[in-house]
Short mmCIF file of C-alpha atoms in Angstrom, two decimals:
data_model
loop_
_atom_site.label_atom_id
_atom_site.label_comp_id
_atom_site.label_asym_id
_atom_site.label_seq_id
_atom_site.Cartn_x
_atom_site.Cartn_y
_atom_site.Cartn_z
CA UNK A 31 8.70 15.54 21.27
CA UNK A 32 8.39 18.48 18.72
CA UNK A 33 5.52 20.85 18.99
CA UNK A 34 3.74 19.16 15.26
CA UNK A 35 3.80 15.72 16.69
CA UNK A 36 2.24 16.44 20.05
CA UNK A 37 -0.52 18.23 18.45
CA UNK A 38 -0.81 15.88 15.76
CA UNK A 39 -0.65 12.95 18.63
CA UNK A 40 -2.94 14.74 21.12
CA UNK A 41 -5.63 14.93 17.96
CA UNK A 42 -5.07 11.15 16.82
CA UNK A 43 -6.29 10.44 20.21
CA UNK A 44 -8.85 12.45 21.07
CA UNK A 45 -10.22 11.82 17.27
CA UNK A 46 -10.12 8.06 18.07
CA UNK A 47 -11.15 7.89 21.43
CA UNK A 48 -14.68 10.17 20.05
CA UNK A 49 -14.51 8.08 16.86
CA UNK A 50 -16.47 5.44 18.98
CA UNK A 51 -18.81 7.11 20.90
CA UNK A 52 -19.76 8.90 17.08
CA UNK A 53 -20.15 5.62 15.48
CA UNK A 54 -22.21 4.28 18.18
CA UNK A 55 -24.85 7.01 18.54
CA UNK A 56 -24.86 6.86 14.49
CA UNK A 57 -26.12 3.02 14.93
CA UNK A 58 -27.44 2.32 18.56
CA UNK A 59 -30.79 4.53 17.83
CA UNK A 60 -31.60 2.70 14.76
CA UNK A 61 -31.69 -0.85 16.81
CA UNK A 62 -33.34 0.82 19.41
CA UNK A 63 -36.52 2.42 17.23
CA UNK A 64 -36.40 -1.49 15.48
CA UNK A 65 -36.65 -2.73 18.32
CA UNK A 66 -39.79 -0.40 19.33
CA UNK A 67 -41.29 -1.06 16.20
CA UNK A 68 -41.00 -4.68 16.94
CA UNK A 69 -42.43 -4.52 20.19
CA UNK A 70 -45.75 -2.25 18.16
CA UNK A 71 -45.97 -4.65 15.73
CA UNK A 72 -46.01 -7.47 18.06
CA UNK A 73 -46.68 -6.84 20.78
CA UNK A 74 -44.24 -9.02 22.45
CA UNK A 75 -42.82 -7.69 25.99
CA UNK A 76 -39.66 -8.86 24.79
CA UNK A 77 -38.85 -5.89 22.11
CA UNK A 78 -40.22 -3.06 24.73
CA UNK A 79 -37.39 -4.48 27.52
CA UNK A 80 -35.12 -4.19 24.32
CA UNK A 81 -35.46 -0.98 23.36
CA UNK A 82 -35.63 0.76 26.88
CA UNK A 83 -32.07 -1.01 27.55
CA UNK A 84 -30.98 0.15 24.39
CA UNK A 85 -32.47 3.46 25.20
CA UNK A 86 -30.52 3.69 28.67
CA UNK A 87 -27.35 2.65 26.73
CA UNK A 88 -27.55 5.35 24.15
CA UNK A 89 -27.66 7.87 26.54
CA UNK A 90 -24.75 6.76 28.64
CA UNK A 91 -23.00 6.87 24.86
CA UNK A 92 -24.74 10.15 24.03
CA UNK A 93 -23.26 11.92 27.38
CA UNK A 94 -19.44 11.15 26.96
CA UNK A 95 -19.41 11.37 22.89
CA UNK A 96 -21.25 15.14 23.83
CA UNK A 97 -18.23 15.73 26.28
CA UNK A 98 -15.45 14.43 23.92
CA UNK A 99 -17.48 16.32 20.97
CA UNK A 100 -16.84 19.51 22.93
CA UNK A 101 -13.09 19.08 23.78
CA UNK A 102 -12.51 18.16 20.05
CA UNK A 103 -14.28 21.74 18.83
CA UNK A 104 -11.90 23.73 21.30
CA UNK A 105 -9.07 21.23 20.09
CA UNK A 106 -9.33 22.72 16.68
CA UNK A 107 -9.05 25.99 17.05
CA UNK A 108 -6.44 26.05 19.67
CA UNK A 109 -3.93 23.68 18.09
CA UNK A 110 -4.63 24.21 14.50
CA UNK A 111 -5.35 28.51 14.20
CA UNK A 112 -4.15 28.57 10.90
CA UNK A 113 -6.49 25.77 9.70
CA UNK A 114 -9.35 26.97 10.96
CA UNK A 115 -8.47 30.57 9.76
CA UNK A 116 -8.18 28.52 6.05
CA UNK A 117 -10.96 26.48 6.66
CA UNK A 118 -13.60 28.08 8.82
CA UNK A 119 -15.27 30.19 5.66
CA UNK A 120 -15.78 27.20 3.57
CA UNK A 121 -16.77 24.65 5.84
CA UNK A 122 -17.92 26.06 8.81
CA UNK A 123 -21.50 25.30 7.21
CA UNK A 124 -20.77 21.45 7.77
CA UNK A 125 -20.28 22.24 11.66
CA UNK A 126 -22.63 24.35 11.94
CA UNK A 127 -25.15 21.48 10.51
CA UNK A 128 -23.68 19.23 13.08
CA UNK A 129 -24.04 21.61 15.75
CA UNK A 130 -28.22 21.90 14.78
CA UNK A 131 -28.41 18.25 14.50
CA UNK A 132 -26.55 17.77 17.99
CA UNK A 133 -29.17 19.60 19.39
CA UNK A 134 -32.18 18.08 17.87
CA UNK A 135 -30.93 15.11 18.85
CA UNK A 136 -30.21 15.90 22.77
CA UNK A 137 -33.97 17.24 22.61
CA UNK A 138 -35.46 14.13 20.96
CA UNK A 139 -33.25 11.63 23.31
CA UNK A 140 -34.67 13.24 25.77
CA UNK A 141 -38.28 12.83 24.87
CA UNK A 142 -37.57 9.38 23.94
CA UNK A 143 -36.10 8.29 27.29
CA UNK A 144 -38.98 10.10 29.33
CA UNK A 145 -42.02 10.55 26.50
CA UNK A 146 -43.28 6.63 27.26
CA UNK A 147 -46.81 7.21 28.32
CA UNK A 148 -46.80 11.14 27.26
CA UNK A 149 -46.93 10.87 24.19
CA UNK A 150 -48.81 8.43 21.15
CA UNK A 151 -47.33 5.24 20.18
CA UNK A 152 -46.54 7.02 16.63
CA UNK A 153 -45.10 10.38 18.28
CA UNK A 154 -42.69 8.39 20.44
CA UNK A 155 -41.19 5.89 17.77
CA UNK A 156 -41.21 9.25 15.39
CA UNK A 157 -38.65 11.00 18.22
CA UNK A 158 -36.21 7.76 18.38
CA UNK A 159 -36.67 8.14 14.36
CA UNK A 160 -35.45 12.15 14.79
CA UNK A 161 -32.63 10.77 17.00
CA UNK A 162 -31.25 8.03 14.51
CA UNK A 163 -31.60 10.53 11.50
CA UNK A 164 -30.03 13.30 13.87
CA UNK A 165 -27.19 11.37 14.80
CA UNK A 166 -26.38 9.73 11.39
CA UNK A 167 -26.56 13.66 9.90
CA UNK A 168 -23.90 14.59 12.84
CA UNK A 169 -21.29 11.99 11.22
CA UNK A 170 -22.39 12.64 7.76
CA UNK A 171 -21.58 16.11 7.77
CA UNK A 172 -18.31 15.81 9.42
CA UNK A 173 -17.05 13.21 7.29
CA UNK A 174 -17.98 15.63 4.32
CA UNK A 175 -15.57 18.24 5.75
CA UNK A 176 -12.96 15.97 6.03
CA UNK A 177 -13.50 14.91 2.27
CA UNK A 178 -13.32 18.36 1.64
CA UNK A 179 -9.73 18.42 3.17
CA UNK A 180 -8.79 15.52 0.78
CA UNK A 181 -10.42 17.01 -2.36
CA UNK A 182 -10.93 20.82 -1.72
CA UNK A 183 -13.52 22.57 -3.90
CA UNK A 184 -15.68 25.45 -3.46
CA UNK A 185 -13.55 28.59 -3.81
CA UNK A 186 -10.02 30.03 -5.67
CA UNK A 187 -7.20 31.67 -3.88
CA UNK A 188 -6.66 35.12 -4.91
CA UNK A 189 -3.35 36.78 -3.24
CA UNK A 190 -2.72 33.51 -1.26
CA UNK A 191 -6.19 33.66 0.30
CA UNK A 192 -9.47 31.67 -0.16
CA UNK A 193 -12.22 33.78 -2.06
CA UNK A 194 -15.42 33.16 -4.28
CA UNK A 195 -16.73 30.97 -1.08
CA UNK A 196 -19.43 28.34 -2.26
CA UNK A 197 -19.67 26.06 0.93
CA UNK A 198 -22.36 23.79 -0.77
CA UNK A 199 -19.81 22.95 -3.54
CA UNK A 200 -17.73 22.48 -0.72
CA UNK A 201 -19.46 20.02 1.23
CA UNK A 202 -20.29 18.45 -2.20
CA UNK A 203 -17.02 17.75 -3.25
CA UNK A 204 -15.60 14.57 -4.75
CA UNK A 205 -15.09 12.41 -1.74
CA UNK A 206 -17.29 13.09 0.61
CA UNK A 207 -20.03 11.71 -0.25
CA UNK A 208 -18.89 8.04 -0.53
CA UNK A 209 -16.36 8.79 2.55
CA UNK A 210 -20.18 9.49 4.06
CA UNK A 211 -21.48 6.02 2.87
CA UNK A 212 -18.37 3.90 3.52
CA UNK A 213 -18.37 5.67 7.01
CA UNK A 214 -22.35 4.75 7.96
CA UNK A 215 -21.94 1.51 7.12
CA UNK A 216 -18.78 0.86 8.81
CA UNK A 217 -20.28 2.52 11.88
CA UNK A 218 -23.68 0.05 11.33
CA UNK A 219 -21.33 -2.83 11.07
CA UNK A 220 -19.45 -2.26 13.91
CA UNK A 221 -21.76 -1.47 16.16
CA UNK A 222 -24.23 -4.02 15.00
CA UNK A 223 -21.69 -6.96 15.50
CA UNK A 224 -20.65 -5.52 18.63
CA UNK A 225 -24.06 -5.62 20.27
CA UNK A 226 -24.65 -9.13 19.17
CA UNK A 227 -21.42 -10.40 20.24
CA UNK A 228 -22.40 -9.06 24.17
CA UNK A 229 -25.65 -10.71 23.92
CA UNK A 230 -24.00 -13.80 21.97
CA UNK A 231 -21.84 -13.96 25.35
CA UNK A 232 -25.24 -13.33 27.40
CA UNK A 233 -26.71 -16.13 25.41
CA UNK A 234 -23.84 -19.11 26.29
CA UNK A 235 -24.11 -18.07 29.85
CA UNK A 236 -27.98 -18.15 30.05
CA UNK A 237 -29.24 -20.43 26.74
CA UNK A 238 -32.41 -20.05 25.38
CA UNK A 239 -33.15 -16.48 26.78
CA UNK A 240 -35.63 -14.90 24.74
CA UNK A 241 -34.50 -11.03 25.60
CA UNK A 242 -31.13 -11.77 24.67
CA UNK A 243 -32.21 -14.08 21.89
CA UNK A 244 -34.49 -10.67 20.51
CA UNK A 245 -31.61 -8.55 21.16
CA UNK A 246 -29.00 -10.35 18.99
CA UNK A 247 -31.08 -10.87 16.23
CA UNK A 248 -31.72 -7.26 15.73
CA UNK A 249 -28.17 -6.20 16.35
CA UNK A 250 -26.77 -9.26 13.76
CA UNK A 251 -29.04 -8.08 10.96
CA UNK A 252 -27.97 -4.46 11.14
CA UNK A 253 -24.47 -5.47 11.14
CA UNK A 254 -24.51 -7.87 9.02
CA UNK A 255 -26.66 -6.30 6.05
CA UNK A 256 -23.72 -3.23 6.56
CA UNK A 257 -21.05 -6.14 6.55
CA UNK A 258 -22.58 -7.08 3.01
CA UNK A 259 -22.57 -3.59 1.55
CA UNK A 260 -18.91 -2.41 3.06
CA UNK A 261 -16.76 -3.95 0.61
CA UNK A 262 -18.77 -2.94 -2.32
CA UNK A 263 -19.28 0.44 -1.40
CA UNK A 264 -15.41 0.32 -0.46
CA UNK A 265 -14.58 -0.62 -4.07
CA UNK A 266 -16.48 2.35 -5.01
CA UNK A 267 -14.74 4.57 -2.72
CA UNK A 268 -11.07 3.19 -3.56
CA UNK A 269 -11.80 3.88 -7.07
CA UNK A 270 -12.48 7.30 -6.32
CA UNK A 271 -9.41 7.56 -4.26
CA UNK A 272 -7.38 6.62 -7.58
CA UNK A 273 -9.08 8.80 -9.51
CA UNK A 274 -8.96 12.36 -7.09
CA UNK A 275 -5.76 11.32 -4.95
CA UNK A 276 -3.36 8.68 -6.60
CA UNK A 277 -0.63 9.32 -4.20
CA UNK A 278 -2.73 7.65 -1.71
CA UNK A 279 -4.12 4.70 -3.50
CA UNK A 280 -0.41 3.86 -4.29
CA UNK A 281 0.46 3.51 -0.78
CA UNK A 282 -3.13 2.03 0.34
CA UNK A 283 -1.89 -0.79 -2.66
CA UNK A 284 1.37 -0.85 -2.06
CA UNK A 285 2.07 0.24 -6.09
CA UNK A 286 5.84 1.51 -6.01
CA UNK A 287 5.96 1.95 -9.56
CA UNK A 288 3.53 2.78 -12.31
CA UNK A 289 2.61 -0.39 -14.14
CA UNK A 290 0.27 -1.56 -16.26
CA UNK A 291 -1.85 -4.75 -15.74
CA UNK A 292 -1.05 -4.29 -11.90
CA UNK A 293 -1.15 -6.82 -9.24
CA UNK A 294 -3.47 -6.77 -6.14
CA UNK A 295 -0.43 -7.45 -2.94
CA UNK A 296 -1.21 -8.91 0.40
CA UNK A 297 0.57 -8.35 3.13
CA UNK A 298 4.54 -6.50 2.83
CA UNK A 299 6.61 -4.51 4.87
CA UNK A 300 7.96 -0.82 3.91
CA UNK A 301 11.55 -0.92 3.31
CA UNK A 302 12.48 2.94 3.66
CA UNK A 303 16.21 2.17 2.38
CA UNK A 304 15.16 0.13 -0.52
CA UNK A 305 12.16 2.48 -0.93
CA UNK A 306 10.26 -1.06 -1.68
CA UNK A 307 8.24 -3.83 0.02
CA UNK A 308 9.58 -6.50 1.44
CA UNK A 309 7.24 -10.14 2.00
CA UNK A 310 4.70 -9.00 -0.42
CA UNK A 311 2.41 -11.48 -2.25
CA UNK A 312 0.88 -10.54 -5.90
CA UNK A 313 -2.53 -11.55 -7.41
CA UNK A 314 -1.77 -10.63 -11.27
CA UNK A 315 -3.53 -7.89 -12.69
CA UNK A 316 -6.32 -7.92 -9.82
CA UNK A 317 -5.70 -4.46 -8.75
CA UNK A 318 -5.99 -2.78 -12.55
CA UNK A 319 -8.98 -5.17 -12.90
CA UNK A 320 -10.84 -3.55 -9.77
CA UNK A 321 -9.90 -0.14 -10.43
CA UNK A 322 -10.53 0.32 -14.62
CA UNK A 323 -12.30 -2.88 -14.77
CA UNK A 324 -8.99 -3.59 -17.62
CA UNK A 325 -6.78 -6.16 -16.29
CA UNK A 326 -4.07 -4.19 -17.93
CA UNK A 327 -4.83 -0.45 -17.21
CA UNK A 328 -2.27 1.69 -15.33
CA UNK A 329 -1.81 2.33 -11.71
CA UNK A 330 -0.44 5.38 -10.66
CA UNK A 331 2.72 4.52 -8.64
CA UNK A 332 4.54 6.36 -5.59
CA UNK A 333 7.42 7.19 -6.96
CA UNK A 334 5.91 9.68 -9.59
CA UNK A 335 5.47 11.96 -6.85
CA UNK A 336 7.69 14.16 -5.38
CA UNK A 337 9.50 12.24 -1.96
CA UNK A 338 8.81 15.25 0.14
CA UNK A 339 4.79 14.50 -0.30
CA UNK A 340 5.07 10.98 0.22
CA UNK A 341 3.04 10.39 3.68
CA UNK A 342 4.65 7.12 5.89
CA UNK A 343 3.88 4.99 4.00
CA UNK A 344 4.58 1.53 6.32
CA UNK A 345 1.81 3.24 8.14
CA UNK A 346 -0.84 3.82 5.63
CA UNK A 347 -0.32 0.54 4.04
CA UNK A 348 -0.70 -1.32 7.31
CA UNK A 349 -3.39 0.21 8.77
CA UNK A 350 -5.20 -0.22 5.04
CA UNK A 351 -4.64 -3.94 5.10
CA UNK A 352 -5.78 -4.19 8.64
CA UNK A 353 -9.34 -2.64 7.45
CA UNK A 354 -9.26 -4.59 4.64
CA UNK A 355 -9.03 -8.02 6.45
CA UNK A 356 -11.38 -7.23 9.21
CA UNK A 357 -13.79 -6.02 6.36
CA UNK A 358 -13.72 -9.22 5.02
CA UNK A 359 -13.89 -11.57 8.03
CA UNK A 360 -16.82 -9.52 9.23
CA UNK A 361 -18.55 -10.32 5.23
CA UNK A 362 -17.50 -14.05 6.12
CA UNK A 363 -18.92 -13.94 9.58
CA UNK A 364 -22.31 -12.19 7.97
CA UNK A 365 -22.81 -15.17 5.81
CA UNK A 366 -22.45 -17.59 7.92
CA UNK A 367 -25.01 -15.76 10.39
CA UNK A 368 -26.90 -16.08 6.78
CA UNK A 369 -26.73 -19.72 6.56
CA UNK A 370 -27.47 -20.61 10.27
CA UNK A 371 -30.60 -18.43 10.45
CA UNK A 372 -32.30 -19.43 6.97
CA UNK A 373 -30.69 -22.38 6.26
CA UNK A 374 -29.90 -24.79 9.10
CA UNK A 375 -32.37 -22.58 12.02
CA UNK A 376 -29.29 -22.88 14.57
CA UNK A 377 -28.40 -19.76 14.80
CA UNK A 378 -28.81 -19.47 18.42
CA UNK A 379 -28.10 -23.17 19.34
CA UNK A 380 -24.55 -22.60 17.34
CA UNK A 381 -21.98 -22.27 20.26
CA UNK A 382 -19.09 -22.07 17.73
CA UNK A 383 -20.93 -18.87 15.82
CA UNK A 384 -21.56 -17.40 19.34
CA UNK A 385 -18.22 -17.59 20.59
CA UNK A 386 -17.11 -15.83 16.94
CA UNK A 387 -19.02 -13.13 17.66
CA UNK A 388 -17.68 -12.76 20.95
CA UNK A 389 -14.84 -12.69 19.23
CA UNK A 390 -15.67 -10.24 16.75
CA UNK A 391 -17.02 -7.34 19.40
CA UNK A 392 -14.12 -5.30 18.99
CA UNK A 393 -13.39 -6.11 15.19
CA UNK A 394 -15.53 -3.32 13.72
CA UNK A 395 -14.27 -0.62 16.26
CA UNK A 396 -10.61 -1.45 15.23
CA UNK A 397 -11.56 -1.43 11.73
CA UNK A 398 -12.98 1.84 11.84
CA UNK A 399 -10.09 3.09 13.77
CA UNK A 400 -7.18 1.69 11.33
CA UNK A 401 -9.49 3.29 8.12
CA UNK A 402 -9.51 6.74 9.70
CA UNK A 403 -5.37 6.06 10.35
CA UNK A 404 -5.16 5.29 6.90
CA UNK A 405 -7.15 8.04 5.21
CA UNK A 406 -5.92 10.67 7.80
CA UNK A 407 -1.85 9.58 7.48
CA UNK A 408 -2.66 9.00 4.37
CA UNK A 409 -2.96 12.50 3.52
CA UNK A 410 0.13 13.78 5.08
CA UNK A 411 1.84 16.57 4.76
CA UNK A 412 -1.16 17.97 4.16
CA UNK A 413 -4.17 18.83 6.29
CA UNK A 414 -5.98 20.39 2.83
CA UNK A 415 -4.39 18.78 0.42
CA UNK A 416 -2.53 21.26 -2.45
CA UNK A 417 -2.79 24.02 0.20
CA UNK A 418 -1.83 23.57 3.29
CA UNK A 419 0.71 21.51 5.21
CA UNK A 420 -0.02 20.33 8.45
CA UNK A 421 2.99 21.95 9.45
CA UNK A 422 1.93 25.12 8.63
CA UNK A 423 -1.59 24.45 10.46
CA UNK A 424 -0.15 24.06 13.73
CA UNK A 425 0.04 26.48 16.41
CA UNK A 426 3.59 27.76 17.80
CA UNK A 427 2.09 27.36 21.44
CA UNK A 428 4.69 25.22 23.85
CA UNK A 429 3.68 22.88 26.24
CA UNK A 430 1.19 20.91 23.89
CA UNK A 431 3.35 17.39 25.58
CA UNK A 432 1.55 18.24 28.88
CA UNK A 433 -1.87 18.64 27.25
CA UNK A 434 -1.14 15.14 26.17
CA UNK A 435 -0.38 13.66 29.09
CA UNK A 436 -3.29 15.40 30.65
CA UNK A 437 -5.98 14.46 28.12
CA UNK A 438 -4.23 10.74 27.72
CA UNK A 439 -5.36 10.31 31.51
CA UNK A 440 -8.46 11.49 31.34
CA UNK A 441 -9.35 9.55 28.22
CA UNK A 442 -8.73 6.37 30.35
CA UNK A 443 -10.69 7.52 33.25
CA UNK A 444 -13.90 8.45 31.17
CA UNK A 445 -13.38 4.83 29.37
CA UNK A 446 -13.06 3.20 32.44
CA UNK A 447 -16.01 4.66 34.03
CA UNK A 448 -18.07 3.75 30.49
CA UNK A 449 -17.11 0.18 30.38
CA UNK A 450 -18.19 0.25 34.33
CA UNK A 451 -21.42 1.30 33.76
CA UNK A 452 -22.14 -0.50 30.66
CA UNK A 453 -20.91 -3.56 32.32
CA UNK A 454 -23.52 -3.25 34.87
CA UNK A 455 -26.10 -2.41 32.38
CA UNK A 456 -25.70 -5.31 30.21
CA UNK A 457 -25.04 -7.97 32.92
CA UNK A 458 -28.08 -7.57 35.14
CA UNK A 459 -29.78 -10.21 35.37
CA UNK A 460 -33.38 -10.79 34.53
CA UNK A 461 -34.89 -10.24 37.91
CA UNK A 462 -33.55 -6.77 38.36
CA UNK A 463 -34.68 -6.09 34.96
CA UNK A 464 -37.96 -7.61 35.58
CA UNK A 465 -38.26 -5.56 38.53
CA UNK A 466 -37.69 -2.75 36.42
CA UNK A 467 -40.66 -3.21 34.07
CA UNK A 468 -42.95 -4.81 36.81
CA UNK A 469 -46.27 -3.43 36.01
CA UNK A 470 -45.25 -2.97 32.34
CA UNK A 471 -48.86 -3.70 30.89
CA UNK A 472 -49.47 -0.14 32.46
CA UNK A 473 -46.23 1.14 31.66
CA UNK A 474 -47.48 1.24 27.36
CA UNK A 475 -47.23 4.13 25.59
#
C-alpha cells in the first residue's frame, strides 16, 4: 500500500468512525432538553426518566467522540504537514471556535448531569440548552472549514504562498454555509430515527409502555421534521455545487457530456474503458429542471475537464445515489409517521411502522457516511481545491500501514465497548430504572 493511500485510508476511517459520535452529540442534547421541558411543562414523571437516560447516553457519546476528536487533531498535523502549513492561517479560526465550544460544552454536560437539585428549574434546562447550541456550533464550524477546502476564499497567493489572510471570509465562503445546514439536519435525522427505532423495538417487546411510548415520540418528531427539510435543503446545496464546483455535480449526476435539457439518471455503473455508464435510467430534462429551473439549460459535463482532475468517479456516483435513496425513504418513512399520528392515532399500535423503524436505525448513519464519501472523493486530487493536491499534502513519513492496522483495532474495541454499554443502558428494564428514580418526587430540581 503506497504511503497517500494509507494516510488517506487511515483518515477515511478515523473521520467516519468520529463522524457518528459528532452527529450524535449535535442531536442527542436537543431531545434531551425537549424532553426536560416536557417533563416542566407537565409535569409527567415520564419526560424526567427521559431526559436523565438521555442525559447518561450523551455522556457515554460525549466521552469517546472527545477521545476520537483528539486523535483526529494530532491526525492532521502528522499525516498532512503541508496542509496544515497551507491551511492553518486561514482556518485555524474555525478550530479554534470548535475547540471553545468543546469546552463549554464538557462544562455545561457536566452541570447538567450533576446540577438536578443545585440549581433552578430555568438554570438547569438553560445548561442542556448551552450543551445542544455548543455541540451543534462544534459541527458547524468544522463543516465550514471543509467548505472552505471545496471553495477557498479569504486570501491571494503571492510567490506561491497564502497572504492578505481574512479568516471570516474564509469561514464564509460559498459552501459552507449550506454544507452547515444540509449537515445539521442530516445529523437531526439520523439520530432522531435512530432513537425511535430502539424504543420502536422496546415498544414490540413491552406494548403500551408509556416511557418508551414518550421517548419515541420525541425522537420521531426531531427526525422526522429534519427528514422533511433534507431534500429541500439538499436541492439547495446541489445547486450550489453546480454553480462553485461542476466537476463534481457531473459525477454526483452521472452527466458525461455537456447537454442541454439534461436528464435526471438512476442507478448506472462507471465504465472506466468506455469512460461511460453502463445500466443507467433517464428522467428527461429533470436534472436541468432542478438545477436552472429550465428544462433545457446546460449541465456541465465530465469530460470538459481535464482527465487528470477527474476524482473516481464509480465512487462518487455511488455513494451519491446511496444518500440520495436513503434521503428519500427516510421523507417516505416521515410521512407515514405523519399519517399514523394525526390521521389514523396508531402510531404506536402500528407493528408494521415499528418494525420499519427498526429497520431504519442505521439508515441515517449510513447516509451521512456515504454523503461525506461523496463530497470528500468527490473532491479528489485535491484537498483545497485549485491549490493543493492531496498528494502534495501528505507527509513522506513510512510506516503509516501500521498506524492503520493499529488504529483499525482500536476503532473496533472502543465500538464494541459503546454498543456494550449502550446496550445495557437502553435494555434495562423498568424496575432497575424505577429503582433508580425511587424517591423522585424529592429528586426535582
Amino acid at each position: 500500500m503506497s504511503n497517500l493511500l494509507a494516510a488517506r485510508s487511515l483518515m477515511a476511517m478515523s473521520l467516519g468512525f468520529h463522524i457518528i459520535f459528532a452527529i450524535i452529540g449535535m442531536a442527542m442534547p436537543l431531545m434531551m432538553v425537549i424532553a426536560e421541558w416536557r417533563w416542566l411543562k407537565t409535569g409527567d414523571e415520564v419526560y424526567l426518566t427521559i431526559a436523565k437516560r438521555w442525559a447518561k447516553g450523551t455522556a457515554i457519546f460525549f466521552a469517546v467522540g472527545a477521545v476520537t476528536g483528539t486523535v483526529l487533531s494530532f491526525q492532521l498535523g502528522l499525516l498532512w504537514p503541508k496542509f496544515m502549513e497551507f491551511a492553518g492561517p486561514i482556518i485555524g479560526l474555525a478550530f479554534s471556535i470548535e475547540g471553545f465550544a468543546f469546552f463549554t460544552e464538557a462544562i455545561f454536560l457536566g452541570i447538567y448531569l450533576y446540577g438536578w437539585r443545585k440549581v433552578s428549574p430555568h438554570a438547569h434546562l438553560a445548561a442542556g440548552g448551552v450543551v445542544a447550541l455548543s455541540g451543534i456550533t462544534s459541527g458547524v464550524v468544522v463543516v465550514l472549514a471543509n467548505g472552505w477546502m471545496n471553495t477557498p476564499r479569504g486570501f491571494t497567493m503571492i510567490n506561491g504562498l497564502p497572504a492578505n489572510i481574512d479568516p471570516i471570509a474564509a469561514l464564509l465562503n460559498p459552501s459552507g454555509g449550506l454544507q452547515a445546514l444540509h449537515m445539521i439536519t442530516a445529523a437531526f435525522a439520523a439520530t432522531g430515527f435512530a432513537v425511535a427505532g430502539i424504543h420502536a423495538f422496546l415498544l414490540l417487546r413491552h406494548p403500551g409502555n408509556a416511557f418508551h411510548q414518550g421517548a419515541l415520540k420525541i425522537a420521531l418528531a426531531v427526525g422526522c421534521v429534519s427528514a422533511l427539510f433534507q431534500p429541500l435543503n439538499g436541492d439547495f446545496l446541489a445547486k450550489q455545487v453546480a454553480e462553485y464546483q461542476p466537476l463534481k455535480l457531473a459525477a454526483f449526476e452521472g452527466q458525461v457530456h455537456t447537454q442541454k435539457g439534461a436528464p435526471f439518471r438512476l442507478g448506472g455503473i462507471w465504465n472506466s474503458e468506455k469512460e461511460a455508464f453502463d445500466y443507467i435510467v433517464e428522467i428527461p430534462y429533470a436534472l436541468s429542471l432542478m438545477l436552472h429551473m429550465d428544462p433545457h439549460g446546460e449541465v456541465i459535463g465530465i469530460k470538459e475537464f481535464a482527465k487528470e482532475i477527474w476524482p473516481p468517479i464509480g465512487v462518487v456516483r455511488t455513494a451519491f445515489q446511496i444518500m440520495v435513496g436513503i434521503g428519500f425513504f427516510m421523507m417516505g418513512m416521515a410521512v407515514w409517521a405523519a399519517w399514523l399520528a394525526f390521521k389514523t392515532r396508531t402510531l404506536f399500535q402500528s407493528k408494521l411502522f415499528l418494525k420499519a423503524l427498526v429497520l431504519s436505525i442505521p439508515l441515517g448513519f449510513i447516509a451521512t457516511e456515504v454523503g461525506w464519501v461523496a463530497t470528500e472523493v468527490g473532491r479528489q486530487p485535491w484537498v483545497v481545491v485549485g491549490y493543493l493536491k492531496t498528494a502534495q499534502a501528505v507527509t513522506p513519513m513510512p510506516g503509516i500501514s501500521v498506524s492503520l492496522i493499529f488504529f483499525a483495532g482500536l476503532y473496533a474495541f472502543l465500538a464494541a465497548i459503546v454498543i456494550w454499554l449502550m446496550w445495557r443502558h437502553v435494555t434495562a428494564t423498568p424496575t432497575q430504572f424505577e429503582m433508580q428514580m425511587k424517591g423522585s418526587a424529592h429528586d426535582r430540581i
